[in-house]
Tab-separated table of C-alpha atoms (C1' of nucleotides) in Angstrom:
chain	number	residue	atom	x	y	z
A	1	MET	CA	0.000	0.000	0.000
A	2	ILE	CA	1.497	3.256	-1.158
A	3	TYR	CA	0.312	6.539	0.172
A	4	PHE	CA	1.242	10.138	-0.249
A	5	ASP	CA	1.902	12.605	2.538
A	6	TRP	CA	3.591	15.699	1.246
A	7	SER	CA	4.049	17.421	4.609
A	8	GLU	CA	5.868	14.410	6.026
A	9	LEU	CA	7.883	14.065	2.841
A	10	ALA	CA	8.969	17.685	2.927
A	11	ARG	CA	9.520	17.848	6.669
A	12	GLY	CA	12.878	19.255	7.697
A	13	THR	CA	14.227	19.252	4.156
A	14	GLU	CA	16.664	21.831	2.943
A	15	GLU	CA	15.632	21.599	-0.705
A	16	ILE	CA	13.525	19.482	-3.026
A	17	ILE	CA	14.551	19.767	-6.658
A	18	PRO	CA	12.484	20.156	-8.715
A	19	GLU	CA	9.702	20.382	-6.225
A	20	ALA	CA	6.823	20.077	-8.670
A	21	GLN	CA	8.270	17.000	-10.321
A	22	VAL	CA	8.835	15.224	-7.038
A	23	PHE	CA	5.358	16.102	-5.861
A	24	ASP	CA	3.773	14.707	-9.040
A	25	GLN	CA	5.974	11.643	-9.017
A	26	PHE	CA	5.017	10.604	-5.527
A	27	GLU	CA	1.416	11.494	-5.947
A	28	ALA	CA	1.236	9.409	-9.107
A	29	ALA	CA	3.033	6.516	-7.444
A	30	ALA	CA	0.438	6.454	-4.705
A	31	LYS	CA	-2.376	6.433	-7.252
A	32	GLY	CA	-0.771	3.776	-9.409
A	33	GLY	CA	0.304	1.696	-6.445
A	34	GLU	CA	3.847	1.482	-7.695
A	35	ALA	CA	6.772	1.836	-5.269
A	36	LEU	CA	9.515	4.260	-6.221
A	37	THR	CA	13.248	3.735	-5.764
A	38	VAL	CA	14.784	6.099	-3.253
A	39	LYS	CA	18.553	6.111	-3.234
A	40	ALA	CA	20.995	7.316	-0.604
A	41	GLY	CA	24.736	6.796	-0.625
A	42	PHE	CA	26.966	6.118	2.345
A	43	ASP	CA	30.662	5.969	2.928
A	44	PRO	CA	32.154	2.499	3.276
A	45	THR	CA	34.124	3.587	6.347
A	46	ALA	CA	32.999	4.915	9.710
A	47	PRO	CA	30.456	2.263	10.547
A	48	ASP	CA	29.688	3.962	13.862
A	49	LEU	CA	26.430	5.675	13.159
A	50	HIS	CA	25.607	8.825	15.064
A	51	LEU	CA	22.640	11.155	15.289
A	52	GLY	CA	23.912	13.112	12.300
A	53	HIS	CA	23.442	10.070	10.103
A	54	THR	CA	19.992	9.471	11.452
A	55	VAL	CA	18.750	12.720	9.947
A	56	LEU	CA	19.018	11.022	6.581
A	57	LEU	CA	17.901	7.643	7.858
A	58	ASN	CA	14.798	9.164	9.404
A	59	LYS	CA	13.920	10.651	6.067
A	60	LEU	CA	14.467	7.340	4.322
A	61	ARG	CA	12.291	5.664	6.886
A	62	ALA	CA	9.546	8.140	6.131
A	63	PHE	CA	9.657	7.030	2.510
A	64	GLN	CA	9.493	3.419	3.536
A	65	ASP	CA	6.509	4.153	5.700
A	66	MET	CA	4.877	5.610	2.640
A	67	GLY	CA	5.503	2.310	0.886
A	68	HIS	CA	8.590	3.011	-1.202
A	69	THR	CA	11.831	1.089	-1.567
A	70	VAL	CA	15.082	2.417	-0.203
A	71	VAL	CA	18.369	1.561	-1.846
A	72	PHE	CA	21.086	1.870	0.735
A	73	LEU	CA	24.169	2.343	-1.361
A	74	ILE	CA	27.541	1.669	0.195
A	75	GLY	CA	30.062	3.581	-1.856
A	76	ASP	CA	32.908	1.142	-1.649
A	77	PHE	CA	34.254	2.331	-4.989
A	78	THR	CA	33.742	6.062	-4.535
A	79	GLY	CA	35.057	5.674	-1.013
A	80	ARG	CA	38.447	4.987	-2.471
A	81	ILE	CA	38.436	8.379	-4.081
A	82	GLY	CA	37.151	10.175	-1.050
A	83	ASP	CA	34.597	12.881	-1.518
A	84	PRO	CA	36.540	16.086	-1.932
A	85	THR	CA	33.972	17.941	0.191
A	86	GLY	CA	36.194	17.566	3.205
A	87	LYS	CA	39.915	17.910	3.239
A	88	SER	CA	40.373	14.246	2.630
A	89	ALA	CA	42.768	13.219	-0.085
A	90	THR	CA	42.691	9.895	-1.816
A	91	ARG	CA	41.972	7.126	0.598
A	92	LYS	CA	43.522	3.798	0.407
A	93	ALA	CA	41.423	1.074	-1.088
A	94	LEU	CA	39.676	-1.155	1.369
A	95	SER	CA	39.968	-4.867	0.899
A	96	ALA	CA	36.877	-6.866	0.082
A	97	ASP	CA	36.931	-8.243	3.605
A	98	GLU	CA	37.091	-4.819	5.176
A	99	VAL	CA	34.205	-3.633	3.056
A	100	ALA	CA	32.183	-6.669	4.012
A	101	ALA	CA	32.948	-6.118	7.677
A	102	ASN	CA	31.957	-2.459	7.499
A	103	ALA	CA	28.800	-3.321	5.648
A	104	ALA	CA	27.870	-5.822	8.319
A	105	THR	CA	28.297	-3.140	10.943
A	106	TYR	CA	26.048	-0.856	8.953
A	107	GLU	CA	23.385	-3.467	8.683
A	108	ALA	CA	23.558	-4.125	12.393
A	109	GLN	CA	22.813	-0.455	13.024
A	110	ILE	CA	20.631	0.952	10.292
A	111	TYR	CA	17.695	-1.246	11.092
A	112	LYS	CA	17.255	0.618	14.330
A	113	VAL	CA	15.805	3.220	12.013
A	114	LEU	CA	15.127	1.600	8.676
A	115	ASP	CA	12.626	-1.080	7.775
A	116	ALA	CA	14.631	-4.104	6.646
A	117	GLU	CA	11.772	-5.307	4.465
A	118	ARG	CA	11.953	-2.267	2.279
A	119	THR	CA	15.707	-1.777	2.213
A	120	ARG	CA	18.095	-2.972	-0.473
A	121	VAL	CA	21.779	-2.740	0.348
A	122	VAL	CA	24.056	-2.410	-2.683
A	123	PHE	CA	27.735	-1.706	-3.377
A	124	ASN	CA	28.865	0.481	-6.219
A	125	THR	CA	31.985	-1.485	-7.088
A	126	ARG	CA	29.528	-3.858	-8.710
A	127	TRP	CA	28.994	-1.572	-11.687
A	128	LEU	CA	31.836	0.919	-11.325
A	129	ASP	CA	34.547	-1.725	-11.387
A	130	ALA	CA	33.016	-3.004	-14.586
A	131	LEU	CA	33.082	0.361	-16.308
A	132	SER	CA	35.431	0.425	-19.304
A	133	THR	CA	37.869	3.225	-19.881
A	134	SER	CA	35.928	4.459	-22.852
A	135	GLU	CA	32.801	4.589	-20.737
A	136	VAL	CA	34.706	6.630	-18.179
A	137	VAL	CA	35.704	8.998	-20.952
A	138	ARG	CA	32.085	9.228	-22.003
A	139	LEU	CA	31.189	10.137	-18.433
A	140	ALA	CA	33.934	12.700	-18.231
A	141	ALA	CA	32.757	14.213	-21.505
A	142	SER	CA	29.344	14.855	-20.044
A	143	HIS	CA	30.563	17.707	-17.895
A	144	THR	CA	32.713	20.750	-18.454
A	145	VAL	CA	35.302	22.170	-16.125
A	146	ALA	CA	33.206	25.299	-15.795
A	147	ARG	CA	30.273	23.185	-14.664
A	148	MET	CA	32.435	21.435	-12.093
A	149	LEU	CA	33.587	24.770	-10.783
A	150	GLU	CA	29.992	25.650	-10.067
A	151	ARG	CA	30.319	23.376	-7.137
A	152	ASP	CA	30.845	25.668	-4.232
A	153	ASP	CA	33.807	24.020	-2.595
A	154	PHE	CA	35.617	23.508	-5.891
A	155	ASP	CA	35.007	27.128	-6.691
A	156	LYS	CA	36.358	28.306	-3.355
A	157	ARG	CA	39.426	26.159	-3.566
A	158	TYR	CA	40.084	27.247	-7.109
A	159	ARG	CA	39.822	30.923	-6.208
A	160	ARG	CA	42.050	30.520	-3.200
A	161	GLY	CA	44.630	28.788	-5.297
A	162	GLN	CA	44.267	25.476	-3.509
A	163	ALA	CA	44.847	22.277	-5.404
A	164	ILE	CA	42.098	20.300	-7.054
A	165	ALA	CA	43.168	16.916	-8.337
A	166	ILE	CA	41.588	15.568	-11.526
A	167	HIS	CA	40.174	12.513	-9.836
A	168	GLU	CA	38.182	14.739	-7.532
A	169	PHE	CA	36.171	15.774	-10.562
A	170	LEU	CA	35.446	12.130	-11.168
A	171	TYR	CA	33.805	11.687	-7.808
A	172	PRO	CA	30.565	13.471	-8.664
A	173	LEU	CA	30.495	11.703	-12.017
A	174	PHE	CA	30.753	8.273	-10.486
A	175	GLN	CA	28.230	9.071	-7.823
A	176	GLY	CA	25.934	10.326	-10.525
A	177	TYR	CA	26.470	7.166	-12.512
A	178	ASP	CA	25.250	5.201	-9.507
A	179	SER	CA	21.860	6.781	-10.084
A	180	VAL	CA	21.963	5.618	-13.690
A	181	ALA	CA	22.891	2.087	-12.653
A	182	LEU	CA	20.077	2.000	-10.134
A	183	ALA	CA	17.541	3.902	-12.216
A	184	ALA	CA	16.833	5.913	-9.085
A	185	ASP	CA	13.654	7.958	-8.871
A	186	LEU	CA	14.820	10.098	-5.998
A	187	GLU	CA	18.119	10.615	-4.279
A	188	VAL	CA	18.315	11.801	-0.718
A	189	GLY	CA	21.462	13.319	0.726
A	190	GLY	CA	23.004	15.954	2.960
A	191	SER	CA	22.909	19.509	1.681
A	192	ASP	CA	26.650	19.287	1.044
A	193	GLN	CA	25.810	16.640	-1.542
A	194	LYS	CA	23.574	18.872	-3.609
A	195	PHE	CA	25.956	19.238	-6.499
A	196	ASN	CA	26.661	15.522	-6.712
A	197	LEU	CA	22.990	14.697	-6.621
A	198	LEU	CA	22.310	17.106	-9.434
A	199	VAL	CA	25.018	15.486	-11.543
A	200	GLY	CA	22.993	12.297	-11.190
A	201	ARG	CA	20.078	14.046	-12.873
A	202	THR	CA	22.162	15.206	-15.787
A	203	LEU	CA	23.702	11.794	-16.319
A	204	GLN	CA	20.412	9.978	-16.159
A	205	GLN	CA	19.118	12.274	-18.840
A	206	ALA	CA	22.191	11.579	-20.949
A	207	TYR	CA	21.516	7.868	-20.562
A	208	GLY	CA	17.910	8.217	-21.540
A	209	GLN	CA	16.373	7.918	-18.100
A	210	THR	CA	13.983	10.216	-16.330
A	211	PRO	CA	16.148	12.413	-14.104
A	212	GLN	CA	15.818	11.601	-10.453
A	213	GLY	CA	14.352	14.017	-7.986
A	214	VAL	CA	16.762	15.422	-5.448
A	215	LEU	CA	16.034	15.941	-1.800
A	216	THR	CA	18.600	17.419	0.538
A	217	MET	CA	18.637	17.453	4.304
A	218	PRO	CA	20.475	19.979	6.451
A	219	LEU	CA	23.640	18.896	8.216
A	220	LEU	CA	23.121	18.438	11.907
A	221	GLU	CA	25.426	20.445	14.127
A	222	GLY	CA	27.323	18.471	16.737
A	223	LEU	CA	27.464	19.041	20.482
A	224	ASP	CA	29.502	22.215	20.071
A	225	GLY	CA	26.724	23.734	18.023
A	226	VAL	CA	29.232	24.944	15.458
A	227	GLU	CA	30.748	22.134	13.437
A	228	LYS	CA	28.681	19.487	11.776
A	229	MET	CA	28.386	16.342	13.807
A	230	SER	CA	31.183	13.923	13.093
A	231	LYS	CA	33.048	11.257	14.897
A	232	SER	CA	36.422	12.708	14.030
A	233	LEU	CA	35.527	16.013	15.655
A	234	GLY	CA	34.359	14.208	18.741
A	235	ASN	CA	31.125	16.186	18.881
A	236	HIS	CA	28.827	13.314	18.106
A	237	ILE	CA	26.202	11.237	19.833
A	238	GLY	CA	26.538	7.641	18.699
A	239	ILE	CA	23.452	5.495	18.450
A	240	ASP	CA	25.315	2.644	20.119
A	241	GLU	CA	26.516	4.705	23.054
A	242	PRO	CA	25.334	3.763	26.541
A	243	PRO	CA	22.058	5.358	27.670
A	244	ASP	CA	23.666	7.643	30.259
A	245	GLU	CA	26.107	8.982	27.695
A	246	GLN	CA	23.406	9.737	25.200
A	247	PHE	CA	21.204	11.306	27.790
A	248	GLY	CA	23.962	13.483	29.198
A	249	LYS	CA	25.128	14.600	25.801
A	250	ILE	CA	21.675	15.691	24.753
A	251	MET	CA	21.320	17.623	27.983
A	252	SER	CA	24.554	19.412	27.218
A	253	ILE	CA	23.437	20.899	23.925
A	254	SER	CA	22.426	24.518	24.036
A	255	ASP	CA	18.811	25.597	24.303
A	256	THR	CA	18.998	26.955	20.787
A	257	LEU	CA	20.468	23.818	19.303
A	258	MET	CA	17.766	21.780	20.957
A	259	TRP	CA	15.241	22.990	18.386
A	260	ARG	CA	17.446	21.851	15.564
A	261	TYR	CA	17.474	18.409	17.126
A	262	TYR	CA	13.739	18.503	17.547
A	263	ASP	CA	13.359	19.227	13.859
A	264	LEU	CA	15.865	16.724	12.596
A	265	VAL	CA	16.223	13.812	14.989
A	266	SER	CA	12.995	13.689	16.910
A	267	SER	CA	10.095	11.746	15.517
A	268	GLN	CA	7.527	13.948	17.201
A	269	PRO	CA	5.037	15.308	14.701
A	270	VAL	CA	5.773	18.775	13.364
A	271	ALA	CA	2.695	20.182	15.075
A	272	THR	CA	3.860	18.944	18.472
A	273	VAL	CA	7.274	20.495	18.065
A	274	ASP	CA	5.682	23.801	17.113
A	275	GLN	CA	3.575	23.558	20.231
A	276	TYR	CA	6.690	23.031	22.382
A	277	ARG	CA	8.303	26.043	20.796
A	278	ARG	CA	5.340	28.201	21.646
A	279	GLU	CA	5.324	27.002	25.229
A	280	VAL	CA	8.972	27.877	25.728
A	281	THR	CA	8.489	31.284	24.154
A	282	GLU	CA	5.738	31.841	26.667
A	283	GLY	CA	8.068	31.081	29.541
A	284	ALA	CA	8.214	27.326	29.995
A	285	ASN	CA	11.599	25.966	31.073
A	286	PRO	CA	13.532	24.653	28.065
A	287	ARG	CA	15.190	22.131	30.348
A	288	ASP	CA	12.008	20.110	30.541
A	289	TYR	CA	11.793	19.873	26.784
A	290	LYS	CA	15.421	18.884	26.585
A	291	LEU	CA	14.739	16.126	29.074
A	292	GLY	CA	11.931	14.942	26.862
A	293	LEU	CA	14.161	14.915	23.826
A	294	ALA	CA	16.900	13.035	25.649
A	295	GLU	CA	14.381	10.489	26.793
A	296	GLU	CA	13.018	10.030	23.286
A	297	VAL	CA	16.452	9.439	21.798
A	298	VAL	CA	17.557	6.951	24.443
A	299	ALA	CA	14.252	5.103	24.230
A	300	ARG	CA	14.650	4.833	20.503
A	301	TYR	CA	18.179	3.478	20.420
A	302	HIS	CA	17.878	1.450	23.604
A	303	ASN	CA	14.478	1.129	25.209
A	304	LYS	CA	11.958	2.879	27.366
A	305	ARG	CA	13.218	1.399	30.599
A	306	ALA	CA	16.800	2.476	29.904
A	307	SER	CA	15.693	5.981	29.061
A	308	GLN	CA	13.822	6.389	32.315
A	309	ALA	CA	16.754	5.053	34.293
A	310	ALA	CA	19.078	7.443	32.492
A	311	ARG	CA	16.814	10.338	33.294
A	312	GLN	CA	16.735	9.318	36.931
A	313	ARG	CA	20.507	9.098	37.162
A	314	PHE	CA	20.914	12.404	35.413
A	315	HIS	CA	18.680	13.999	37.967
A	316	GLU	CA	20.579	12.491	40.893
A	317	ARG	CA	23.860	13.535	39.502
A	318	PHE	CA	23.201	17.098	38.483
A	319	ALA	CA	20.178	18.254	40.360
A	320	GLU	CA	21.001	16.563	43.643
A	321	HIS	CA	24.743	16.499	43.082
A	322	ARG	CA	25.005	12.863	43.950
A	323	PHE	CA	27.848	11.223	42.169
A	324	GLU	CA	28.209	7.790	40.748
A	325	THR	CA	30.840	6.276	43.017
A	326	ASP	CA	30.604	2.569	42.595
A	327	MET	CA	33.576	2.219	40.276
A	328	GLU	CA	36.548	-0.043	40.756
A	329	PRO	CA	39.264	1.539	42.903
A	330	THR	CA	42.652	2.402	41.429
A	331	TYR	CA	45.657	1.214	43.419
A	332	ILE	CA	48.576	3.583	43.540
A	333	HIS	CA	51.888	2.854	45.126
A	334	VAL	CA	53.284	5.486	47.480
A	335	ASP	CA	56.901	5.588	48.567
A	336	ARG	CA	58.412	7.090	51.685
A	337	GLU	CA	58.270	10.712	50.583
A	338	GLY	CA	54.551	10.421	50.005
A	339	LEU	CA	52.578	11.321	46.918
A	340	PRO	CA	51.944	14.972	45.988
A	341	ILE	CA	48.335	15.731	45.166
A	342	ALA	CA	49.038	16.653	41.549
A	343	ALA	CA	50.764	13.337	40.969
A	344	LEU	CA	47.913	11.539	42.663
A	345	LEU	CA	45.396	13.093	40.278
A	346	ASN	CA	47.571	12.248	37.329
A	347	GLN	CA	48.130	8.650	38.316
A	348	ALA	CA	44.472	8.164	39.063
A	349	GLY	CA	43.848	9.143	35.473
A	350	LEU	CA	41.907	12.266	36.358
A	351	THR	CA	44.300	14.699	34.722
A	352	LYS	CA	46.595	14.598	31.717
A	353	SER	CA	49.621	16.081	33.461
A	354	ASN	CA	50.759	17.300	36.827
A	355	SER	CA	50.539	20.836	35.524
A	356	GLU	CA	46.891	20.417	34.733
A	357	GLY	CA	46.343	19.154	38.260
A	358	MET	CA	48.122	22.165	39.718
A	359	ARG	CA	45.925	24.496	37.731
A	360	LEU	CA	42.743	22.758	38.712
A	361	ILE	CA	43.715	22.907	42.377
A	362	LYS	CA	44.207	26.646	42.048
A	363	GLN	CA	40.759	26.838	40.515
A	364	GLY	CA	39.203	24.978	43.412
A	365	ALA	CA	38.084	22.031	41.335
A	366	VAL	CA	39.708	19.249	43.319
A	367	HIS	CA	37.974	17.431	46.145
A	368	VAL	CA	39.145	14.510	48.239
A	369	ASP	CA	36.405	12.818	50.239
A	370	ASP	CA	34.251	15.863	49.542
A	371	HIS	CA	36.738	18.326	51.008
A	372	ARG	CA	38.069	20.936	48.656
A	373	ILE	CA	41.848	20.881	48.287
A	374	THR	CA	43.296	24.369	48.392
A	375	ASP	CA	46.951	23.621	49.042
A	376	SER	CA	48.724	22.251	45.986
A	377	ARG	CA	51.667	21.116	48.117
A	378	ILE	CA	49.699	18.616	50.127
A	379	VAL	CA	51.274	15.157	50.113
A	380	PHE	CA	49.499	11.862	50.677
A	381	SER	CA	50.792	8.876	52.552
A	382	PRO	CA	49.363	5.359	52.296
A	383	SER	CA	45.765	5.316	53.383
A	384	ARG	CA	42.444	3.665	53.136
A	385	GLU	CA	40.292	4.301	50.117
A	386	LEU	CA	39.844	7.911	49.048
A	387	LEU	CA	37.189	9.414	46.847
A	388	VAL	CA	38.926	11.872	44.555
A	389	ARG	CA	37.006	14.231	42.352
A	390	VAL	CA	37.927	16.868	39.790
A	391	GLY	CA	35.106	19.130	38.755
A	392	LYS	CA	31.696	17.568	38.350
A	393	LYS	CA	32.473	14.806	35.960
A	394	ARG	CA	35.816	13.265	36.802
A	395	ILE	CA	35.795	11.024	39.801
A	396	ALA	CA	37.841	8.060	41.029
A	397	ARG	CA	38.279	5.794	43.981
A	398	VAL	CA	41.885	5.560	44.978
A	399	VAL	CA	43.701	3.285	47.387
A	400	LEU	CA	47.209	4.358	48.302
A	401	THR	CA	49.412	1.396	49.090
A	402	ALA	CA	52.769	1.321	50.791
A	403	GLY	CA	54.187	-1.919	49.479
A	404	ALA	CA	55.305	-2.770	45.997
A	405	ILE	CA	52.463	-3.219	43.518
B	1	G	C1'	62.159	23.332	-17.144
B	2	G	C1'	61.407	28.434	-14.926
B	3	A	C1'	59.154	32.050	-11.288
B	4	G	C1'	56.749	32.817	-6.766
B	5	G	C1'	53.877	31.734	-2.059
B	6	G	C1'	53.551	28.835	2.359
B	7	A	C1'	54.622	25.321	6.815
B	8	U	C1'	53.086	28.683	14.248
B	9	A	C1'	50.039	25.069	19.984
B	10	G	C1'	43.315	20.556	19.036
B	11	C	C1'	41.548	23.689	14.658
B	12	C	C1'	41.516	28.600	12.273
B	13	A	C1'	44.886	32.503	12.586
B	14	A	C1'	48.382	36.788	14.174
B	15	G	C1'	53.479	37.777	14.944
B	16	C	C1'	58.519	39.388	10.899
B	17	G	C1'	65.339	40.631	16.021
B	18	G	C1'	64.328	41.480	22.417
B	19	U	C1'	58.674	43.427	26.535
B	20	C	C1'	56.792	35.720	23.135
B	21	A	C1'	55.069	30.102	26.400
B	22	A	C1'	53.738	33.354	21.638
B	23	C	C1'	47.477	38.544	19.893
B	24	G	C1'	42.614	36.965	18.495
B	25	G	C1'	38.526	33.459	17.272
B	26	C	C1'	36.503	28.417	17.774
B	27	A	C1'	36.551	24.016	20.524
B	28	G	C1'	37.920	22.221	25.572
B	29	C	C1'	38.407	22.588	31.182
B	30	A	C1'	37.229	24.863	35.986
B	31	G	C1'	34.759	28.331	39.427
B	32	A	C1'	30.451	31.374	40.465
B	33	C	C1'	25.464	31.639	39.487
B	34	U	C1'	21.209	29.069	37.855
B	35	G	C1'	16.268	26.656	35.190
B	36	U	C1'	20.327	21.439	32.906
B	37	A	C1'	26.341	19.413	31.572
B	38	A	C1'	21.617	25.479	28.836
B	39	A	C1'	22.565	31.144	29.264
B	40	U	C1'	25.804	34.668	31.596
B	41	C	C1'	30.273	36.268	34.133
B	42	U	C1'	35.386	35.062	35.639
B	43	G	C1'	39.781	32.186	35.314
B	44	C	C1'	42.597	28.378	32.836
B	45	C	C1'	43.840	26.164	28.245
B	46	G	C1'	53.267	23.344	26.817
B	47	G	C1'	55.960	20.597	30.795
B	48	C	C1'	58.150	20.332	35.731
B	49	U	C1'	60.256	19.204	42.191
B	50	C	C1'	55.006	25.402	40.055
B	51	A	C1'	55.223	32.932	42.648
B	52	G	C1'	60.931	29.610	40.135
B	53	C	C1'	62.752	26.579	36.221
B	54	C	C1'	62.809	23.742	31.513
B	55	U	C1'	61.558	22.579	26.270
B	56	U	C1'	58.490	24.735	21.968
B	57	C	C1'	56.794	28.112	16.371
B	58	G	C1'	58.140	21.810	9.588
B	59	G	C1'	63.731	19.573	10.191
B	60	G	C1'	69.284	20.486	10.391
B	61	G	C1'	73.166	24.158	10.509
B	62	G	C1'	74.555	29.378	11.079
B	63	U	C1'	74.535	35.007	12.215
B	64	U	C1'	73.609	37.700	16.954
B	65	C	C1'	74.546	39.514	23.720
B	66	G	C1'	69.565	37.769	22.122
B	67	A	C1'	65.617	34.502	16.711
B	68	A	C1'	59.012	32.130	15.754
B	69	U	C1'	61.155	36.488	13.501
B	70	C	C1'	67.696	37.242	9.646
B	71	C	C1'	71.006	33.675	6.461
B	72	U	C1'	71.676	28.626	4.557
B	73	C	C1'	70.563	23.645	3.391
B	74	C	C1'	66.724	19.822	3.623
B	75	U	C1'	61.574	17.918	3.699
B	76	C	C1'	56.539	18.692	2.512
B	77	C	C1'	52.396	21.641	0.336
B	78	C	C1'	50.392	25.195	-3.151
B	79	U	C1'	50.077	28.740	-7.364
B	80	C	C1'	51.604	30.784	-11.957
B	81	C	C1'	54.482	30.619	-16.737
B	82	A	C1'	56.344	26.967	-20.336
RNA sequence: GGAGGGAUAGCCAAGCGGUCAACGGCAGCAGACUGUAAAUCUGCCGGCUCAGCCUUCGGGGGUUCGAAUCCUCCUCCCUCCA
């Protein structure tokens, strides 16, 4: 059963190109009862999915719910080139085994969002490896350098006098060819992919197909609220992370960023989110809505029970300032001279260097058994277990021993 | 083949002989406050036996009382001309 829901289809999108065509296409599909092919490409590396990826996955899921088929393309060929969008240069080719392993990891994760019944996973080496040189030339002939330079990042780099390697021009062409090989009706991607997706249209036309529709989603900002979410920047929330981590990280995003997350990662209906927005504008505490969002995310990637427990622990920790203290103690050997506090912190793994410890002591961040340490020269001798804390998040149990370890 | 530009702490980016452990922005950390790990304000943000000392500005060598700053060689990156 295929149905058509334009508001859900268009929800949160950056652009739909060309809007009228896509509208007609999906409306007609619903009438004719014929499922359309929705394509989205993914990198063969980085199999750790995070909330940023789910923006796209959520959209794909929406199409599945409407009855269409999603082609989950793993770009094992294009991955060797490396999309020039970032700074990445040519990547080294992954072995077939590595690709298979990464793909397995994908499959283990994507079905937390996608419907396995309506998902087809494909690899683009299948047709790109088979492409003859003359076919590559034909592809290359389909676009001019000027056209390539329309792409924003190419244009910028060119103007700034930064290098652009020839093979980087091939990337969009190959990605576009994927759409030809799949006879895609619609391609969904991040807004940074716009140019590549449009190349797909042009190529399909050149190969006598109906050009695919293009739908772009905004890039989700990471925890810092500035850079886009990515594992390498360390500002991500992984869907496999433990409940407490996920919960805490969502609570740490700014009030402003929260709305972005509501739009792009929450599955609350648009009307509900608008309602929340109004309530906050009228004076409701944004914290409560952030708690709700955190709970939704944890429930989705773990379960309801875990999300409630995470919420409870969050409350204990930050509202009541009770700390999680049931970790394994660290044993540290102390010799005759005793152990200076800064060294203690360092060896307990709470600080990166003694200097950092010294600074934190000066800032009043260090507590031992709930007493603030103000004297950086204090020295510890062997003792029973101590509870050592730096700031609100770093905490350790420490046992100072006299004998050899 | 020729000409030129560049390499600075997690990132971006100043500095062009001393006052530089190195302006500024972002990210990070801490304290205060609070409505949360939000917002705001303040401090920190190489290392150490920490009010003092030590090692840093692509790498080596040199000039100088003194260099991130000048010279030289090397490595890497980029642009332009052919």
